[in-house]
Structures are given as C-alpha cells and as structure tokens.
GROMACS .gro file of C-alpha atoms in nm:
model
  467
    1MET     CA    1   3.647   2.276   6.009
    2LEU     CA    2   3.869   2.455   5.757
    3GLU     CA    3   3.611   2.450   5.480
    4GLY     CA    4   3.586   2.780   5.289
    5LEU     CA    5   3.932   2.904   5.391
    6GLU     CA    6   4.188   2.997   5.125
    7ILE     CA    7   4.482   2.769   5.200
    8LYS     CA    8   4.791   2.692   4.998
    9GLU     CA    9   5.093   2.494   5.110
   10VAL     CA   10   5.428   2.643   5.004
   11LYS     CA   11   5.759   2.489   5.107
   12LEU     CA   12   6.008   2.722   5.277
   13ASN     CA   13   6.297   2.617   5.053
   14LYS     CA   14   6.094   2.726   4.748
   15ILE     CA   15   6.058   3.074   4.900
   16ILE     CA   16   6.422   3.100   5.005
   17ASN     CA   17   6.558   2.979   4.671
   18THR     CA   18   6.397   3.258   4.472
   19ASN     CA   19   6.486   3.625   4.429
   20LEU     CA   20   6.146   3.712   4.569
   21ILE     CA   21   6.121   3.641   4.940
   22ARG     CA   22   5.761   3.706   5.044
   23LEU     CA   23   5.631   3.563   5.371
   24GLU     CA   24   5.279   3.707   5.385
   25PRO     CA   25   5.016   3.437   5.310
   26GLU     CA   26   4.811   3.669   5.086
   27PHE     CA   27   5.086   3.660   4.824
   28TYR     CA   28   5.049   3.284   4.779
   29THR     CA   29   4.668   3.275   4.787
   30ALA     CA   30   4.630   3.572   4.550
   31LYS     CA   31   4.470   3.519   4.210
   32SER     CA   32   4.702   3.438   3.924
   33PHE     CA   33   4.694   3.338   3.557
   34ASP     CA   34   4.918   3.169   3.303
   35LEU     CA   35   5.156   3.358   3.072
   36ASP     CA   36   5.377   3.196   2.813
   37SER     CA   37   5.742   3.300   2.869
   38PRO     CA   38   5.666   3.654   2.987
   39PHE     CA   39   5.907   3.942   3.033
   40SER     CA   40   5.974   4.062   3.384
   41GLY     CA   41   5.912   4.427   3.461
   42GLU     CA   42   6.289   4.455   3.507
   43GLU     CA   43   6.349   4.350   3.146
   44ILE     CA   44   6.120   4.606   2.985
   45ILE     CA   45   6.222   4.916   3.186
   46ASP     CA   46   6.446   5.162   3.003
   47PHE     CA   47   6.415   5.442   3.263
   48VAL     CA   48   6.239   5.489   3.597
   49GLN     CA   49   6.199   5.794   3.824
   50TYR     CA   50   6.000   5.908   4.129
   51GLY     CA   51   5.815   6.242   4.134
   52THR     CA   52   5.863   6.537   4.371
   53SER     CA   53   5.762   6.520   4.736
   54LYS     CA   54   5.781   6.897   4.783
   55GLU     CA   55   5.476   7.090   4.905
   56LEU     CA   56   5.217   7.185   4.641
   57ASN     CA   57   4.996   7.494   4.619
   58GLU     CA   58   4.676   7.605   4.442
   59GLU     CA   59   4.796   7.964   4.382
   60PHE     CA   60   4.966   7.887   4.047
   61LYS     CA   61   5.306   7.954   4.211
   62GLY     CA   62   5.597   7.770   4.055
   63TYR     CA   63   5.573   7.471   3.823
   64PRO     CA   64   5.260   7.264   3.737
   65VAL     CA   65   5.265   6.924   3.910
   66LEU     CA   66   5.051   6.633   3.798
   67ARG     CA   67   4.869   6.413   4.051
   68LEU     CA   68   4.653   6.101   4.034
   69ASN     CA   69   4.351   6.336   4.028
   70GLU     CA   70   4.453   6.441   3.677
   71PHE     CA   71   4.456   6.090   3.529
   72LYS     CA   72   4.186   6.103   3.261
   73SER     CA   73   4.087   5.759   3.128
   74CYS     CA   74   4.435   5.622   3.055
   75PHE     CA   75   4.571   5.968   2.968
   76ILE     CA   76   4.659   6.278   3.171
   77SER     CA   77   4.497   6.620   3.196
   78LYS     CA   78   4.608   6.965   3.310
   79PRO     CA   79   4.743   6.986   3.669
   80SER     CA   80   4.551   7.194   3.920
   81LYS     CA   81   4.839   7.226   4.168
   82TYR     CA   82   5.184   7.383   4.146
   83CYS     CA   83   5.516   7.369   4.328
   84ASN     CA   84   5.755   7.656   4.396
   85LYS     CA   85   5.984   7.447   4.616
   86ILE     CA   86   6.180   7.286   4.332
   87ASN     CA   87   6.447   7.444   4.112
   88GLN     CA   88   6.467   7.456   3.735
   89ASN     CA   89   6.701   7.157   3.712
   90THR     CA   90   6.468   6.935   3.914
   91TYR     CA   91   6.171   7.052   3.711
   92ASP     CA   92   6.350   6.981   3.383
   93SER     CA   93   6.435   6.629   3.499
   94LEU     CA   94   6.069   6.564   3.585
   95ARG     CA   95   5.920   6.694   3.259
   96LEU     CA   96   5.691   6.447   3.087
   97LEU     CA   97   5.773   6.324   2.738
   98LYS     CA   98   5.558   6.146   2.484
   99ASN     CA   99   5.516   5.776   2.570
  100ASP     CA  100   5.623   5.812   2.931
  101VAL     CA  101   5.412   5.592   3.158
  102LEU     CA  102   5.295   5.724   3.495
  103ILE     CA  103   5.197   5.476   3.767
  104CYS     CA  104   5.038   5.542   4.107
  105ARG     CA  105   5.268   5.383   4.366
  106THR     CA  106   5.075   5.445   4.692
  107ASN     CA  107   4.721   5.522   4.807
  108GLY     CA  108   4.483   5.438   5.089
  109ASN     CA  109   4.253   5.273   4.834
  110TYR     CA  110   4.412   4.964   4.678
  111LYS     CA  111   4.204   5.013   4.360
  112TYR     CA  112   4.408   5.323   4.272
  113VAL     CA  113   4.749   5.170   4.344
  114GLY     CA  114   4.911   5.070   4.016
  115LYS     CA  115   4.667   5.278   3.813
  116SER     CA  116   4.852   5.382   3.500
  117ALA     CA  117   4.838   5.655   3.237
  118ILE     CA  118   5.025   5.721   2.915
  119VAL     CA  119   5.172   6.061   2.834
  120PRO     CA  120   5.043   6.110   2.475
  121LYS     CA  121   5.264   6.409   2.391
  122ASP     CA  122   5.537   6.621   2.550
  123TYR     CA  123   5.408   6.825   2.846
  124ASN     CA  124   5.575   7.090   3.060
  125TYR     CA  125   5.448   6.920   3.375
  126ALA     CA  126   5.628   6.765   3.670
  127TYR     CA  127   5.455   6.499   3.883
  128ALA     CA  128   5.402   6.420   4.250
  129SER     CA  129   5.599   6.168   4.455
  130TYR     CA  130   5.320   5.914   4.491
  131LEU     CA  131   5.356   5.859   4.117
  132PHE     CA  132   5.655   5.713   3.940
  133LYS     CA  133   5.750   5.737   3.575
  134ILE     CA  134   5.887   5.464   3.354
  135ARG     CA  135   5.990   5.451   2.991
  136PRO     CA  136   5.952   5.101   2.847
  137LYS     CA  137   6.184   4.952   2.588
  138ASN     CA  138   5.971   5.010   2.281
  139HIS     CA  139   6.105   4.711   2.088
  140LEU     CA  140   5.977   4.483   2.364
  141ILE     CA  141   5.647   4.651   2.447
  142ASN     CA  142   5.529   5.001   2.361
  143ALA     CA  143   5.385   5.243   2.619
  144SER     CA  144   5.027   5.211   2.491
  145THR     CA  145   5.024   4.832   2.516
  146LEU     CA  146   5.192   4.840   2.858
  147VAL     CA  147   4.936   5.083   3.002
  148THR     CA  148   4.649   4.885   2.850
  149TYR     CA  149   4.783   4.568   3.010
  150LEU     CA  150   4.841   4.731   3.351
  151ASN     CA  151   4.484   4.865   3.353
  152SER     CA  152   4.332   4.535   3.232
  153LYS     CA  153   4.193   4.271   3.468
  154TYR     CA  154   4.514   4.068   3.432
  155GLY     CA  155   4.737   4.365   3.497
  156ARG     CA  156   4.533   4.439   3.808
  157ILE     CA  157   4.579   4.081   3.929
  158GLU     CA  158   4.957   4.114   3.896
  159ILE     CA  159   4.968   4.458   4.058
  160GLU     CA  160   4.755   4.352   4.355
  161LYS     CA  161   4.963   4.037   4.399
  162TYR     CA  162   5.291   4.228   4.418
  163SER     CA  163   5.166   4.531   4.611
  164MET     CA  164   5.258   4.566   4.978
  165ALA     CA  165   4.970   4.642   5.216
  166GLY     CA  166   5.006   4.840   5.538
  167ASN     CA  167   4.842   5.165   5.648
  168GLN     CA  168   4.866   5.243   5.277
  169VAL     CA  169   4.901   5.007   4.985
  170ASN     CA  170   5.236   5.046   4.807
  171PHE     CA  171   5.349   4.944   4.460
  172SER     CA  172   5.702   5.071   4.414
  173PRO     CA  173   5.930   5.055   4.107
  174ALA     CA  174   6.101   4.762   4.282
  175LYS     CA  175   5.769   4.577   4.281
  176PHE     CA  176   5.706   4.673   3.919
  177ARG     CA  177   6.035   4.507   3.826
  178GLN     CA  178   5.895   4.176   3.959
  179LEU     CA  179   5.576   4.184   3.750
  180ARG     CA  180   5.513   3.946   3.464
  181ILE     CA  181   5.467   4.139   3.137
  182PRO     CA  182   5.317   3.952   2.837
  183LYS     CA  183   5.516   3.912   2.517
  184PHE     CA  184   5.300   4.033   2.229
  185ILE     CA  185   5.385   4.015   1.858
  186LYS     CA  186   5.485   4.341   1.689
  187GLU     CA  187   5.164   4.363   1.483
  188PHE     CA  188   4.959   4.350   1.801
  189ASN     CA  189   5.168   4.619   1.972
  190VAL     CA  190   5.129   4.846   1.670
  191ILE     CA  191   4.749   4.820   1.649
  192ILE     CA  192   4.705   4.880   2.025
  193GLU     CA  193   4.918   5.194   1.996
  194LYS     CA  194   4.724   5.313   1.690
  195LEU     CA  195   4.385   5.274   1.865
  196THR     CA  196   4.515   5.436   2.185
  197TYR     CA  197   4.623   5.748   1.999
  198LYS     CA  198   4.297   5.756   1.801
  199SER     CA  199   4.119   5.750   2.137
  200PHE     CA  200   4.332   6.045   2.248
  201GLU     CA  201   4.232   6.241   1.935
  202HIS     CA  202   3.865   6.196   2.027
  203LEU     CA  203   3.942   6.309   2.381
  204GLN     CA  204   4.105   6.626   2.250
  205GLU     CA  205   3.805   6.693   2.025
  206SER     CA  206   3.580   6.644   2.328
  207ASP     CA  207   3.779   6.901   2.525
  208ILE     CA  208   3.767   7.151   2.236
  209SER     CA  209   3.386   7.128   2.215
  210TYR     CA  210   3.353   7.185   2.589
  211ILE     CA  211   3.584   7.488   2.576
  212GLU     CA  212   3.376   7.631   2.289
  213ALA     CA  213   3.057   7.583   2.496
  214ASP     CA  214   3.218   7.761   2.790
  215GLU     CA  215   3.322   8.049   2.560
  216VAL     CA  216   2.966   8.084   2.425
  217LEU     CA  217   2.832   8.110   2.780
  218SER     CA  218   3.111   8.345   2.895
  219LYS     CA  219   3.047   8.582   2.605
  220GLU     CA  220   2.673   8.578   2.675
  221ILE     CA  221   2.699   8.665   3.045
  222GLY     CA  222   2.994   8.904   3.018
  223LEU     CA  223   3.270   8.682   3.157
  224LEU     CA  224   3.506   8.724   2.862
  225ASN     CA  225   3.784   8.963   2.968
  226PHE     CA  226   3.603   9.014   3.300
  227LYS     CA  227   3.832   9.100   3.590
  228PRO     CA  228   3.677   9.109   3.938
  229SER     CA  229   3.817   9.328   4.212
  230ASN     CA  230   4.118   9.191   4.399
  231SER     CA  231   4.081   9.438   4.686
  232PRO     CA  232   4.097   9.275   5.031
  233ILE     CA  233   3.875   9.546   5.184
  234ASN     CA  234   3.499   9.592   5.161
  235ILE     CA  235   3.293   9.826   5.377
  236LYS     CA  236   2.933   9.723   5.443
  237SER     CA  237   2.663   9.868   5.668
  238PHE     CA  238   2.480   9.642   5.914
  239SER     CA  239   2.175   9.626   5.687
  240GLU     CA  240   2.396   9.528   5.391
  241SER     CA  241   2.583   9.261   5.584
  242LEU     CA  242   2.479   9.077   5.903
  243GLY     CA  243   2.127   9.213   5.885
  244MET     CA  244   2.080   9.060   5.541
  245SER     CA  245   2.307   8.756   5.516
  246LYS     CA  246   2.348   8.655   5.883
  247ARG     CA  247   2.717   8.602   5.804
  248LEU     CA  248   3.006   8.738   6.010
  249ASP     CA  249   3.299   8.582   5.824
  250ALA     CA  250   3.503   8.842   5.636
  251GLU     CA  251   3.567   8.612   5.340
  252TYR     CA  252   3.196   8.622   5.250
  253TYR     CA  253   3.216   8.999   5.183
  254GLN     CA  254   3.514   9.003   4.949
  255PRO     CA  255   3.455   9.270   4.678
  256LYS     CA  256   3.506   9.015   4.399
  257TYR     CA  257   3.183   8.841   4.500
  258ASP     CA  258   2.991   9.166   4.459
  259ASP     CA  259   3.137   9.196   4.110
  260TYR     CA  260   3.031   8.843   4.015
  261LEU     CA  261   2.681   8.901   4.151
  262LYS     CA  262   2.651   9.220   3.944
  263LEU     CA  263   2.708   9.011   3.630
  264ILE     CA  264   2.406   8.803   3.726
  265PHE     CA  265   2.187   9.097   3.833
  266ASN     CA  266   2.271   9.290   3.515
  267TYR     CA  267   2.217   9.002   3.273
  268HIS     CA  268   1.993   9.130   2.994
  269ASN     CA  269   1.759   8.831   3.000
  270GLY     CA  270   1.705   8.844   3.376
  271PHE     CA  271   1.788   8.613   3.664
  272ASP     CA  272   1.614   8.401   3.924
  273SER     CA  273   1.704   8.194   4.227
  274ILE     CA  274   1.794   7.827   4.197
  275SER     CA  275   1.476   7.742   4.388
  276ASP     CA  276   1.261   7.921   4.127
  277SER     CA  277   1.460   7.801   3.826
  278CYS     CA  278   1.528   7.439   3.915
  279ASN     CA  279   1.380   7.133   4.079
  280LEU     CA  280   1.591   7.000   4.368
  281LYS     CA  281   1.577   6.624   4.420
  282GLY     CA  282   1.650   6.614   4.792
  283SER     CA  283   1.462   6.305   4.911
  284ASN     CA  284   1.655   6.002   5.029
  285TYR     CA  285   1.621   5.678   4.834
  286ASN     CA  286   1.657   5.338   5.000
  287PRO     CA  287   1.844   5.101   4.768
  288ILE     CA  288   1.700   4.753   4.714
  289ASP     CA  289   1.934   4.509   4.887
  290GLU     CA  290   1.979   4.257   4.605
  291LYS     CA  291   1.967   4.503   4.315
  292LYS     CA  292   2.286   4.629   4.149
  293TYR     CA  293   2.339   5.003   4.111
  294ASN     CA  294   2.594   5.237   3.960
  295TYR     CA  295   2.722   5.448   4.250
  296ILE     CA  296   2.871   5.789   4.166
  297GLU     CA  297   3.125   5.960   4.392
  298LEU     CA  298   3.353   6.263   4.355
  299SER     CA  299   3.633   6.053   4.207
  300ASN     CA  300   3.403   5.953   3.917
  301ILE     CA  301   3.346   6.310   3.798
  302ASP     CA  302   3.554   6.420   3.500
  303LYS     CA  303   3.668   6.782   3.455
  304SER     CA  304   3.443   6.813   3.148
  305GLY     CA  305   3.138   6.718   3.350
  306ASP     CA  306   3.086   6.357   3.255
  307ILE     CA  307   3.087   6.044   3.469
  308SER     CA  308   3.314   5.741   3.439
  309GLY     CA  309   3.445   5.448   3.636
  310CYS     CA  310   3.182   5.441   3.908
  311THR     CA  311   3.130   5.156   4.156
  312ILE     CA  312   2.878   4.887   4.061
  313ASP     CA  313   2.746   4.690   4.358
  314LEU     CA  314   2.442   4.553   4.536
  315GLY     CA  315   2.229   4.799   4.731
  316ASN     CA  316   2.311   4.636   5.065
  317LYS     CA  317   2.685   4.669   4.998
  318LEU     CA  318   2.684   5.038   4.911
  319PRO     CA  319   2.783   5.301   5.172
  320SER     CA  320   2.511   5.468   5.377
  321ARG     CA  321   2.561   5.796   5.188
  322ALA     CA  322   2.444   5.633   4.860
  323ARG     CA  323   2.096   5.779   4.891
  324ARG     CA  324   2.033   6.007   4.591
  325LEU     CA  325   1.861   5.848   4.289
  326VAL     CA  326   1.956   6.026   3.966
  327ASN     CA  327   1.809   6.010   3.618
  328LYS     CA  328   1.907   6.112   3.267
  329GLY     CA  329   1.921   6.492   3.240
  330ASP     CA  330   1.987   6.553   3.610
  331LEU     CA  331   2.282   6.769   3.711
  332ILE     CA  332   2.479   6.666   4.019
  333ILE     CA  333   2.678   6.935   4.202
  334SER     CA  334   2.916   6.882   4.492
  335SER     CA  335   2.817   7.074   4.803
  336ILE     CA  336   3.165   7.062   4.959
  337GLU     CA  337   3.422   7.342   4.927
  338GLY     CA  338   3.732   7.213   4.755
  339SER     CA  339   3.532   7.000   4.514
  340LEU     CA  340   3.268   7.248   4.395
  341ASP     CA  341   3.379   7.199   4.034
  342SER     CA  342   3.272   6.834   4.058
  343CYS     CA  343   2.955   6.890   3.857
  344ALA     CA  344   2.832   6.627   3.615
  345LEU     CA  345   2.549   6.567   3.372
  346VAL     CA  346   2.371   6.233   3.413
  347THR     CA  347   2.352   6.062   3.073
  348GLU     CA  348   2.152   5.759   2.958
  349ASN     CA  349   2.429   5.523   3.076
  350TYR     CA  350   2.374   5.636   3.435
  351ASN     CA  351   1.994   5.660   3.440
  352ASN     CA  352   1.858   5.527   3.772
  353SER     CA  353   2.201   5.538   3.935
  354LEU     CA  354   2.280   5.647   4.290
  355CYS     CA  355   2.504   5.929   4.401
  356SER     CA  356   2.631   6.046   4.737
  357THR     CA  357   2.428   6.276   4.960
  358GLY     CA  358   2.727   6.509   4.929
  359PHE     CA  359   2.580   6.616   4.593
  360TYR     CA  360   2.285   6.839   4.515
  361VAL     CA  361   2.075   6.694   4.233
  362ILE     CA  362   1.882   6.940   4.015
  363ASN     CA  363   1.702   6.965   3.682
  364SER     CA  364   1.509   7.247   3.519
  365SER     CA  365   1.235   7.314   3.264
  366LYS     CA  366   1.373   7.667   3.207
  367ILE     CA  367   1.741   7.592   3.142
  368ASN     CA  368   1.852   7.280   2.958
  369SER     CA  369   2.082   7.035   3.135
  370GLU     CA  370   2.385   7.105   2.916
  371THR     CA  371   2.364   7.479   2.988
  372LEU     CA  372   2.323   7.413   3.360
  373LEU     CA  373   2.639   7.202   3.348
  374VAL     CA  374   2.850   7.471   3.180
  375LEU     CA  375   2.696   7.743   3.398
  376PHE     CA  376   2.770   7.571   3.729
  377LYS     CA  377   3.124   7.486   3.621
  378SER     CA  378   3.188   7.843   3.503
  379GLU     CA  379   3.411   8.092   3.685
  380LEU     CA  380   3.097   8.289   3.770
  381MET     CA  381   2.904   8.017   3.952
  382GLN     CA  382   3.212   7.855   4.105
  383ASN     CA  383   3.282   8.181   4.286
  384ILE     CA  384   2.921   8.226   4.396
  385LEU     CA  385   2.911   7.868   4.524
  386LYS     CA  386   3.236   7.922   4.714
  387GLN     CA  387   3.106   8.243   4.869
  388ASN     CA  388   2.806   8.059   5.011
  389CYS     CA  389   3.005   7.781   5.176
  390SER     CA  390   3.009   7.787   5.554
  391GLY     CA  391   3.113   7.566   5.844
  392THR     CA  392   3.422   7.484   6.046
  393ILE     CA  393   3.519   7.115   6.028
  394LEU     CA  394   3.346   7.060   5.693
  395THR     CA  395   3.296   7.370   5.480
  396ALA     CA  396   2.997   7.326   5.251
  397ILE     CA  397   2.680   7.490   5.116
  398ASN     CA  398   2.368   7.414   5.313
  399LYS     CA  399   2.039   7.355   5.133
  400ASP     CA  400   1.882   7.697   5.202
  401GLU     CA  401   2.194   7.887   5.091
  402PHE     CA  402   2.214   7.676   4.775
  403LEU     CA  403   1.851   7.730   4.676
  404ASN     CA  404   1.877   8.105   4.736
  405ILE     CA  405   2.169   8.153   4.492
  406PRO     CA  406   2.071   8.363   4.186
  407ILE     CA  407   2.142   8.233   3.835
  408PRO     CA  408   2.106   8.406   3.497
  409GLN     CA  409   1.815   8.293   3.277
  410ILE     CA  410   2.016   8.216   2.965
  411GLN     CA  411   1.849   8.295   2.631
  412LEU     CA  412   1.704   7.992   2.450
  413ASN     CA  413   1.915   8.034   2.134
  414ILE     CA  414   2.232   8.042   2.347
  415GLN     CA  415   2.112   7.735   2.537
  416GLN     CA  416   2.071   7.552   2.207
  417GLN     CA  417   2.425   7.637   2.095
  418ILE     CA  418   2.566   7.517   2.427
  419SER     CA  419   2.358   7.199   2.415
  420GLU     CA  420   2.490   7.104   2.070
  421LEU     CA  421   2.851   7.163   2.173
  422ILE     CA  422   2.818   6.958   2.492
  423GLU     CA  423   2.649   6.676   2.301
  424SER     CA  424   2.946   6.680   2.062
  425SER     CA  425   3.186   6.678   2.356
  426PHE     CA  426   3.014   6.380   2.517
  427SER     CA  427   2.991   6.196   2.183
  428ASN     CA  428   3.366   6.222   2.130
  429LYS     CA  429   3.429   6.111   2.488
  430ARG     CA  430   3.215   5.800   2.426
  431LYS     CA  431   3.414   5.723   2.109
  432SER     CA  432   3.737   5.761   2.305
  433GLU     CA  433   3.616   5.525   2.578
  434TYR     CA  434   3.491   5.276   2.319
  435LEU     CA  435   3.835   5.244   2.162
  436LEU     CA  436   4.004   5.208   2.501
  437ASN     CA  437   3.760   4.933   2.596
  438VAL     CA  438   3.836   4.755   2.268
  439THR     CA  439   4.211   4.767   2.335
  440LYS     CA  440   4.169   4.644   2.692
  441LYS     CA  441   3.946   4.354   2.587
  442ALA     CA  442   4.188   4.268   2.304
  443VAL     CA  443   4.482   4.249   2.545
  444GLU     CA  444   4.282   4.021   2.774
  445MET     CA  445   4.184   3.799   2.478
  446ALA     CA  446   4.547   3.781   2.364
  447ILE     CA  447   4.643   3.656   2.712
  448GLU     CA  448   4.353   3.411   2.733
  449GLN     CA  449   4.385   3.278   2.375
  450ASN     CA  450   4.629   3.440   2.131
  451GLU     CA  451   4.702   3.762   1.943
  452GLN     CA  452   4.542   3.644   1.616
  453ILE     CA  453   4.205   3.594   1.783
  454ALA     CA  454   4.247   3.933   1.954
  455LEU     CA  455   4.329   4.101   1.621
  456LYS     CA  456   4.018   3.949   1.465
  457TYR     CA  457   3.813   4.088   1.754
  458ILE     CA  458   3.967   4.433   1.698
  459ASN     CA  459   3.882   4.429   1.329
  460GLU     CA  460   3.519   4.342   1.405
  461LYS     CA  461   3.485   4.613   1.668
  462ILE     CA  462   3.657   4.878   1.458
  463SER     CA  463   3.413   4.800   1.180
  464ASP     CA  464   3.127   4.867   1.425
  465TYR     CA  465   3.301   5.186   1.539
  466ALA     CA  466   3.338   5.316   1.182
  467SER     CA  467   2.972   5.255   1.105
   0.00000   0.00000   0.00000
C-alpha cells in the first residue's frame, strides 16, 4: 500500500538534541551525500551582509544595483537598475570587492535560490535585498572554489535540503551557516581559483569583441555621437498619424522615434522592411512526447546575445508555449516590451531546439545572422521595436507591426567585419564556459573520489583546452 512513497523514520529525540530543529518531512527525505569531516557554513564565513530593499529605477538615477538578472555564468555583469533611495554611507557599505560571493536568497523558482556568483574584481555596484554577500575565510576555502561547489550538483543538493519552501523558496544566511562545505587541500583550491579567473579573462575578451562589433555597426549607420530629440511634444496631421499608423497613443509619436527612423531612411545602402529582408518562422511545432529538447526562455538569453543554461526535458513535459523550432543561424527576438533586448543567435549547440512563442524567429539571405544580432540589439532597433509595442495588460509587438519595421541593408564588407567579431566573441565565451565546466566537474570528482583524481582530470582537460 505504501510502495513508491519516500519514507524515512527519524526519532524525535534525535531532532530535539541537535542545533537544527526541522520538522518538515522533506528535510529528512531529501537527497544527501557523504563528506569527510566537512566545514559548516558557519566556520568558513568571514563576513555576511544583505543587500538593499529600497525601490529601484531604470532611469539611471542614483547608484547601480546588481540583481540576479545580472549573474553571468558564475560572474556578474553590469547592473541595469539604479537606486536613489540610499545614501552614500549605505552605498559604500554595499560596494562589491574582489572575491566577494553573492548568493540568491529568495525566488519563486527554487532553481534560482542559492545560485551563486563570484565578484572577480572591485566594482562600484550595490546589490538588491534578495541577494546576500559573504566573504569566505580564504585559508579554509577560497571564493572561486566555494562558488564552484555551491553551483555544482552537490552544492545544489545541500542548498535545496536547507532551503525553506513557502510562497517563495528562501535560503537565508542563517541557512547557509548550516551547510556542509567540503575541505579541499590547498593545491586544489589554488588550481580552481586559477581556472576560474582564466575563464573570467575569456569572458572579458568576449565582451570586448561584442562591443567592437557594435561600434562597427554604429559607425556605419550613424549612431556614433547620435543624439535623438528629447522633446515631449510632436505635432502631426491626421494623415501623418492616425490615418497612417492607426495609433492614438501619444508615446508612439515621440520625436525621438522620428529621428531614429531618419537614420534608417537615410542609410546610404538603402533599407527594407523586415518582411522583405528576412524569413519569419512563425509556424507552431508539436514536440515529440518522448524526445528530449533544449528549451530556450528569456532567462537563458545573455546580454551579448548567446544562449546558456536552458531547460532540457521531454517534449510532453515542456510548457505549452514551447512551440518554436529553431536552427543554427536563426535569430530569436523577444516580442514583449521590457525584454526586447533579449535577442540571441542560435548556434550549433542549440540546433533543433525549441523556444517560447514569445519570441520571433527570423533568418535572412540578405543580412548575415551575426549582423542581425548586433542590429536588433542596437540602440536604433531597440527604440524602433519599443515604439511598435502596443497593448494594455501585456505590451508587445504584434506580427504585422514587427514585419513592417524598416531595417537598414548593411553593406556586405561591414557585415563581414561584424561576423568575424561576433564569432570571436562567441569563441571566447565557449572557452570561458569550458573552463567553468572543468572546475565544476573537478569539484564533484573530488567529493566522489579525492582531490588527486580530480587534479589529474583537470590536467587532462586543460591539455585538451590548450590544443
């Protein structure tokens, strides 16, 4: 009658006679693993601090504040929100220093709770309250090794065991103090730190190549030093407004949008609509029930336009919105205002993957995929996309509005330059991810077997990496 149920008998006196009094059954049936004389989280903490709970803004007012959205692999990227509700003293206390560790303490999705990132250099950023910051005692475990462990499968087991589930899942500093942290030999700590920072170097090189590609495009289409009108007033005749666009909302007619459109209309190599320049893949695809797919959502789109960390699951377990089949060379573009910059290039790793119907999927024989990526993420196209959003509950671009948007027909030699730079950017990102995967696997092997076997594995993989 009870077959198949997860049952474990735990005596009450065992619970009462420990520092950790947990009564929920999930805690005792959760997965676990063996560790030889581990540290507790309490032992390795040198400093811990919550972030700010003050209101954030997108108008660049105040101080930059990091959120979970800006976790990039196991590192951090530039904040997109600011806070003008904190004073200088609070901001100074929240500044991030090299080798700080940031941990997500609460989220509606348990997969993000406990997600960790290392601060690889000093940053003038604060951070939001659903993150907390710790500084580990470096002689016990360095920040790189700690973050690698927390993001490994064994770190996830510990985090999920000690998290508290309610309307939101919570993993507070108090819960971190109860974690088991492996004791690794010094040599192992040193090599994990070395590979982590080498990974960060590749990530920086990736960002530089993308910035150079964006500058090439901006120079070509006249965006460098371009300043659109900031006037709140625009006077249009009926034929220039409702008679043409069928739009009554004042935001649509902001003068800045006219200025951006002029850049497109005046481009020396001409322009065309998306419908005439690109192929839109708009048909729904029905996943095969027992086949596994990569499933791409907004949270899997990196700021540089690549894809990482997507869900892998059977077709019959994916959400109903997983209905767009994408292939190498396709560009996926979010249709929803607020996430329009979530554009990504589908690479070989994600060929025959699925993405949400919240994306438009395009490719073109006139403009290469790399140039389309940089173009749609540019200031120019982001503003044109935003102008064409409509709706009340959900503001988005409908299919007809999207296809009617004009885009410049970038010269072929410029396309080639952009393509080479984006390929370099993606290559460095792959190298960065490769090294992080090696460190994560090595930590797991050290837990399963020992550090010497893990070090041997690292040496083999680094040899492959160098070749």
